[in-house]
Coordinates of C-alpha atoms in Angstrom, one line a residue:
X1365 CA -26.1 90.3 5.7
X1366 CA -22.9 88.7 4.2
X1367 CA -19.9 88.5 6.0
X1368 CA -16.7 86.6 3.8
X1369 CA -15.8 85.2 7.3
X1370 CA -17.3 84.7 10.8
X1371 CA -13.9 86.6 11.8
X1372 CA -15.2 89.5 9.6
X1373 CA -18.7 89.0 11.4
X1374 CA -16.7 89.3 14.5
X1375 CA -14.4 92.3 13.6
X1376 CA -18.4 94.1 12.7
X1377 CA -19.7 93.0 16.3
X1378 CA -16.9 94.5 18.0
X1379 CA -16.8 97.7 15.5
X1380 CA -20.7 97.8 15.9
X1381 CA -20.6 97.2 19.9
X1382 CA -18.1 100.5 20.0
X1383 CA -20.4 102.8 17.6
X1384 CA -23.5 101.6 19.8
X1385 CA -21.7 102.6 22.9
X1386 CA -20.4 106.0 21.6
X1387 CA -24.3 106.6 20.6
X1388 CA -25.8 106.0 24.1
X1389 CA -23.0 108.2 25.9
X1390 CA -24.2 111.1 24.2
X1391 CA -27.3 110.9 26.7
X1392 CA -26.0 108.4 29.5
X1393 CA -22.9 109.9 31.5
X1394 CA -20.8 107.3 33.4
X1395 CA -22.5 103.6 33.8
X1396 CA -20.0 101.9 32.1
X1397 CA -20.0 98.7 33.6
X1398 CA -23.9 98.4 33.5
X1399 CA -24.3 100.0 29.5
X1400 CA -21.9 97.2 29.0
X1401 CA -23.7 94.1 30.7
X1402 CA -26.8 94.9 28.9
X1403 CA -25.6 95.1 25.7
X1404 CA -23.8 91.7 26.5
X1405 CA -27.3 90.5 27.7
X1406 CA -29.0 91.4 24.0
X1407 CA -26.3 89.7 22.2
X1408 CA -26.0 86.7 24.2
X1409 CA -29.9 86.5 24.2
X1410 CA -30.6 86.7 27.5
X1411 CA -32.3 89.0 30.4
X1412 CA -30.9 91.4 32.9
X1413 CA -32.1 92.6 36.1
X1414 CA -31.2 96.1 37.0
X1415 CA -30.8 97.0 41.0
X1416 CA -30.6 100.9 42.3
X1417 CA -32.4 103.6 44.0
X1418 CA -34.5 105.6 41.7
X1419 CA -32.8 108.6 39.5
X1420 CA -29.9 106.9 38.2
X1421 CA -31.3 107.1 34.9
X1422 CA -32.4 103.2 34.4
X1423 CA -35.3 103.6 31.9
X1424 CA -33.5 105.7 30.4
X1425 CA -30.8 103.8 29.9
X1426 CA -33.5 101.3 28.5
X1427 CA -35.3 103.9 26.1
X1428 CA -31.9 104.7 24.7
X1429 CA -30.6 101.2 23.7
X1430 CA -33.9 100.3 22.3
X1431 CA -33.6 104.0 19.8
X1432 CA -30.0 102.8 18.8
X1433 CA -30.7 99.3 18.2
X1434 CA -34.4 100.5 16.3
X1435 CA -36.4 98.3 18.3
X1436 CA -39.6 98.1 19.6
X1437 CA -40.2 99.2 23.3
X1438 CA -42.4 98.8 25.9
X1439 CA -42.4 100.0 29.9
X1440 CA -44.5 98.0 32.0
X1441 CA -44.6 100.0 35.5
X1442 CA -45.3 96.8 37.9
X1443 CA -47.8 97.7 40.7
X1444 CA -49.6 95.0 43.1
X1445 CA -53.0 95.2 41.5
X1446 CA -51.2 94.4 37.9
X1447 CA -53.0 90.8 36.2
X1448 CA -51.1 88.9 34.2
X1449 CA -53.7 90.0 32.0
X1450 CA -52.1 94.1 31.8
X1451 CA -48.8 92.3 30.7
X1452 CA -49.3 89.5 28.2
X1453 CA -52.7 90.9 26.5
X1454 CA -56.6 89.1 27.0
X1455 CA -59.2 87.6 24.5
X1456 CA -62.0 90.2 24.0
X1457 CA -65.6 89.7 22.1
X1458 CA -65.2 91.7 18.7
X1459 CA -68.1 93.4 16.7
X1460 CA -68.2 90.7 14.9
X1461 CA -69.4 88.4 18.0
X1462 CA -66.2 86.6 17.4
X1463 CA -62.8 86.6 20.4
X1464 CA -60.2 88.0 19.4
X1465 CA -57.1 88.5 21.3
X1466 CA -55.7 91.6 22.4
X1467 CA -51.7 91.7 22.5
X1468 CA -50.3 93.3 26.1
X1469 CA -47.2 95.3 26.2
X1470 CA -45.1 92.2 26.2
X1471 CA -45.3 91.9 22.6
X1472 CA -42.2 94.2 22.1
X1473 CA -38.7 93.8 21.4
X1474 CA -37.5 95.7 24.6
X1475 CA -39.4 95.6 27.8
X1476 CA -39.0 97.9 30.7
X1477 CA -40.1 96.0 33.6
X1478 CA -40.5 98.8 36.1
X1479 CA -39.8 97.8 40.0
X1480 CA -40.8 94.1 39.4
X1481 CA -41.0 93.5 43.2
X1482 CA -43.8 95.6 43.4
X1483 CA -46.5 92.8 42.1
X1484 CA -47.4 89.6 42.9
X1485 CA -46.1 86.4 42.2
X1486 CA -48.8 85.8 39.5
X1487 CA -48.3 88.4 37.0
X1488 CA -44.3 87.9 37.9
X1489 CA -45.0 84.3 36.8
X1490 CA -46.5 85.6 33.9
X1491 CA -43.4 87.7 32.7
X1492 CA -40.9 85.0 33.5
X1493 CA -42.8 82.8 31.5
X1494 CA -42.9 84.8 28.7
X1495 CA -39.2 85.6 29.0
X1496 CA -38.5 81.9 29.4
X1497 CA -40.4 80.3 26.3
X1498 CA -40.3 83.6 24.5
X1499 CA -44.4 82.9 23.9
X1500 CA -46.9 83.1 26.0
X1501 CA -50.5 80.9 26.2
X1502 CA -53.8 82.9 26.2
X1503 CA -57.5 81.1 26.3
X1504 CA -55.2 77.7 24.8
X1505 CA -53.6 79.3 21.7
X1506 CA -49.9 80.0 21.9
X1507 CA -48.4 83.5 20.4
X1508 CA -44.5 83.7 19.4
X1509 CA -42.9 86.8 20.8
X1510 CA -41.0 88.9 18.1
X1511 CA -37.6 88.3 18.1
X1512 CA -35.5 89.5 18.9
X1513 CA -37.1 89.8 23.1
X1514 CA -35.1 91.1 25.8
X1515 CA -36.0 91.7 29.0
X1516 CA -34.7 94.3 31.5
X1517 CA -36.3 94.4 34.9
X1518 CA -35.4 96.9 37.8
X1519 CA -35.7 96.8 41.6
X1520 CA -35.7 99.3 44.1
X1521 CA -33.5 97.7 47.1
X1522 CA -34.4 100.7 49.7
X1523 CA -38.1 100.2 49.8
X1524 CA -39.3 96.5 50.8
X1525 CA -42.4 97.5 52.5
X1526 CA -45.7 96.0 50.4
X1527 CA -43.0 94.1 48.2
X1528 CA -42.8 90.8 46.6
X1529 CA -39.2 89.7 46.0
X1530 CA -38.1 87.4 43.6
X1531 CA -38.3 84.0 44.5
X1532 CA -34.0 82.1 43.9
X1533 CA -35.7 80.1 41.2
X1534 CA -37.4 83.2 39.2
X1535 CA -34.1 85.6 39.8
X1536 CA -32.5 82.2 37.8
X1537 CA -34.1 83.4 35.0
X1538 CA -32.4 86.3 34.5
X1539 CA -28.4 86.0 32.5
X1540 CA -27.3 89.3 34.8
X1541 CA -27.7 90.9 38.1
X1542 CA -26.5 94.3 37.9
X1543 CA -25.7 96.5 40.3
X1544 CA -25.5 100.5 39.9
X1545 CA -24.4 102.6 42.3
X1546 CA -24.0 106.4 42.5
X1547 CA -22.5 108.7 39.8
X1548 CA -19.0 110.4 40.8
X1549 CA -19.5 114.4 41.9
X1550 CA -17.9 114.5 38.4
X1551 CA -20.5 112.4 36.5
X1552 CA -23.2 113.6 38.4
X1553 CA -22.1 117.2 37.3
X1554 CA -22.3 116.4 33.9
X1555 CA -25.8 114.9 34.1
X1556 CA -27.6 118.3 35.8
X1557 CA -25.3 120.4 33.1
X1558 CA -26.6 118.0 30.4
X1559 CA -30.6 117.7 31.5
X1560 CA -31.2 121.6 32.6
X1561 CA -31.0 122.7 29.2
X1562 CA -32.8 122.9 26.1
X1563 CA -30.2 120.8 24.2
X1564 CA -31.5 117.5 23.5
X1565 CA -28.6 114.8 21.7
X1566 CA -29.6 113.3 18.3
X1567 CA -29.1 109.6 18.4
X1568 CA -28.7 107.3 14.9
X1569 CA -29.7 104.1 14.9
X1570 CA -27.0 101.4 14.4
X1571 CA -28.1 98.1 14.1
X1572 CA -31.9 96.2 13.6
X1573 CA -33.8 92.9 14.2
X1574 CA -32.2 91.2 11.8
X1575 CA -28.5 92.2 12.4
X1576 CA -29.2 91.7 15.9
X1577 CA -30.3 88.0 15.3
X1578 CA -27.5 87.5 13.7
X1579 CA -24.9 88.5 16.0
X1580 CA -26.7 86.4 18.8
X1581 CA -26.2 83.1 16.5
X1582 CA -22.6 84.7 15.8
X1583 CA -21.7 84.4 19.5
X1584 CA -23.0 81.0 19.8
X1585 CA -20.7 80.0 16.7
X1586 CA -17.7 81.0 18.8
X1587 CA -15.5 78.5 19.6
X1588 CA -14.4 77.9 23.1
X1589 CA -11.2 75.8 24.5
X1590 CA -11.9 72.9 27.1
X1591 CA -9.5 74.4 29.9
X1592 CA -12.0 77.3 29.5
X1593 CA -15.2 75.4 29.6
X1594 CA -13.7 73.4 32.1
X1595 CA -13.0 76.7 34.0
X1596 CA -16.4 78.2 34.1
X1597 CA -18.5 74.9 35.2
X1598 CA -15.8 74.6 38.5
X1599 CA -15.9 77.8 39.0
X1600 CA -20.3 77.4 39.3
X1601 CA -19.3 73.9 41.2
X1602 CA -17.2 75.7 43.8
X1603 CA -20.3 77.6 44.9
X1604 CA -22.1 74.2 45.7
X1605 CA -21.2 73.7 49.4
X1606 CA -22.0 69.9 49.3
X1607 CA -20.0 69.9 45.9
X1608 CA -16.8 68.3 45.6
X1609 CA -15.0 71.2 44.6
X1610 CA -16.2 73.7 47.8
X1611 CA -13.1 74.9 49.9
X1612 CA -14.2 75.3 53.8
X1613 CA -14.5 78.7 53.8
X1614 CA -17.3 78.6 50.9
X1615 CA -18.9 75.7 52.8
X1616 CA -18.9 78.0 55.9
X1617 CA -20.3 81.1 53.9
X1618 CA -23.0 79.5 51.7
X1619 CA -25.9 77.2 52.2
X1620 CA -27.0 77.3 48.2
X1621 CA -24.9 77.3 45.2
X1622 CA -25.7 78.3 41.5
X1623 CA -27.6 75.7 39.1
X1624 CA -26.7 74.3 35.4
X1625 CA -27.7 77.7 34.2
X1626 CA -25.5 79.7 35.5
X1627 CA -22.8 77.6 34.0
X1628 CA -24.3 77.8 30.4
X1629 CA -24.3 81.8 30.9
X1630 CA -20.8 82.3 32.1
X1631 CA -19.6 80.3 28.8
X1632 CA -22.0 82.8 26.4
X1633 CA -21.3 85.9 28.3
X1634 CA -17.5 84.8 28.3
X1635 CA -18.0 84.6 24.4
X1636 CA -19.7 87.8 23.9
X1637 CA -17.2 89.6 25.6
X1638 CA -14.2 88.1 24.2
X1639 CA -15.8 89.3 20.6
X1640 CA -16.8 92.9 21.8
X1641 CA -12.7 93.0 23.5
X1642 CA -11.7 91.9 19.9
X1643 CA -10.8 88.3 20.5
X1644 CA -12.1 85.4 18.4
X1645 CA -12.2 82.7 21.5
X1646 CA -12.7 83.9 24.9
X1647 CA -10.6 83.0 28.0
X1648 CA -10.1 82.7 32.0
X1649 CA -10.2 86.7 32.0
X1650 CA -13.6 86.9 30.3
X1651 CA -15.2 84.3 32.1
X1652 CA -14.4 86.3 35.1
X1653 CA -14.9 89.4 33.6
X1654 CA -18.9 88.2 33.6
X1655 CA -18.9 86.0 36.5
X1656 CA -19.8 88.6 39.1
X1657 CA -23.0 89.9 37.8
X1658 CA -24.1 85.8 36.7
X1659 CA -23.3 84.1 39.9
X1660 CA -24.0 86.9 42.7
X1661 CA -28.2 86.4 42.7
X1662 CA -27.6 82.2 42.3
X1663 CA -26.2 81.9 46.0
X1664 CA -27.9 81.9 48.8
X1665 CA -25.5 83.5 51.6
X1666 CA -25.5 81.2 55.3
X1667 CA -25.9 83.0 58.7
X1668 CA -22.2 83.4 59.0
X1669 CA -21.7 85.2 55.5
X1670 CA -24.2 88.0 56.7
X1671 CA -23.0 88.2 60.0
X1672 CA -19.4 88.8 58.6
X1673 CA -20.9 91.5 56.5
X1674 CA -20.1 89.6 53.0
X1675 CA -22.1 90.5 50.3
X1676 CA -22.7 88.0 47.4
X1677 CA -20.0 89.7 45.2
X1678 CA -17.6 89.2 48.0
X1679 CA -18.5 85.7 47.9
X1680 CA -17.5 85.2 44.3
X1681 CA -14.2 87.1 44.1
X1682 CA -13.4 84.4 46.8
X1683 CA -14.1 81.6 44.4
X1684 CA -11.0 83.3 42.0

């Protein structure tokens, strides 16, 4: 792939970005917001966690993105008898009275991880790992995960009966906690006129691998000004209540704040999104243009937060 410039490289992210979002609104109507956070997710390299009632069309969404981008995919529907075993593969005795290991579902590009609350912490350990070291270890030998590996997990918030939620430390893993909500009457009109038919959209693919690896490196290249940087890691530090930049009222509503991490993903999502808006170095409005969906599963709310009936996005629009 040769680009004169990385500004030409940009101009073909952003020109790219638009063709891949025209190709998955020919099947997904509305879900703007989240379409967009996952494809910021892929190019920033990271994970996203997807959280909605069931219909609204999130493995869907998955299926399609993996078809335009032509990567592999996998869906891993997460039940509590799953072994870590079901995701990352196991060592079996051959014909040939040798092991040899079998690969699991997790060696994919894309993986759909259905309702990850519904398993134990064991095989969720087992995923996060993966998704951390982008490997994973079986019987002492290590296996690389094809790149590029992106991971999108959903969880159903209505149903917490015979659930395992995510422990603070595990959700830290993930770049993006996304919210979806219902589809307007309009929206929603357009889906049941759309899926009741025998018409079925043709998508094209419009990237691969290879471009894909690219762009992530491209949006690490982007250059950043310190007032920005400087911007993003206060912003994380105001959520600290025993920082020195908390104000009362976030010392009142919060008894945890965000880590390191959170800091590092509010600077690459603020970079991806500057290049997909067609700007070569992003800026205050990009870094909260991203912070929302980063910051609102790495605070822990205090006992007067939920008795005031905040919710965690509340929480960070206060920190604007």
């Amino acid at each position: 792939m040769q680009y004169r410039s990385e500004v030409e490289a940009a101009d073909a992210l952003k020109n790219a970005y638009d063709d891949i979002r025209a190709e998955i609104g020919k099947v997904i109507v509305g879900q703007e917001e989240v379409i967009k956070f996952v494809l910021i997710s892929i190019f920033s390299n990271g994970h996203c966690l997807l959280v909605g009632v069931p219909g609204l069309a999130k493995t869907l969404l998955v299926q399609t993105v993996a078809q335009v981008l032509d990567l592999d995919f996998k869906r891993i529907q997460f039940t509590p008898d799953l072994m870590p075993s079901d995701i990352i593969g196991a060592e079996i005795l051959g014909e040939d009275r040798n092991f040899k290991f079998i690969k699991g579902p997790v060696f994919s590009n894309i993986i759909l991880a259905d309702e990850i609350n519904r398993t134990p912490p064991k095989t969720q350990a087992a995923l996060l790992e993966a998704m951390q070291e982008k490997a994973v270890t079986a019987a002492g030998v290590t296996h690389k995960l094809a790149a590029p590996f992106f991971v999108l997990a959903t969880q159903n918030p209505i149903e917490q009966e015979g659930t395992y939620p995510l422990p603070e430390a595990q959700l830290d893993r993930f770049m993006f906690n996304v919210e979806l909500g219902y589809p307007s009457f309009k929206e929603e009109l357009a889906v049941v006129r759309n899926t009741t038919g025998n018409t079925k959209p043709s998508i094209s693919r419009k990237l691969d691998a290879a471009q894909i690896i690219y762009f992530q490196q491209l949006v690490r290249n982007i250059p950043v000004n310190d007032h920005v940087l400087e911007y993003a890691v206060k912003l994380v530090a105001k959520t600290r209540p025993n920082g020195e930049f908390a104000t009362p009222e976030i010392k009142r509503l919060l008894s945890w704040g965000a880590g390191p991490r959170a800091s590092q993903f509010l600077v690459l999502g603020a970079k991806c999104h500057a290049v997909l808006n067609g700007k070569y170095s992003p800026d205050i409005e990009d870094v909260r243009a991203v912070a929302k969906p980063i910051l609102s599963h790495r605070i822990v709310r205090s006992y007067h937060a939920e008795a005031d009936g905040l919710s965690a996005g509340d929480i960070v629009e206060k920190l604007f």
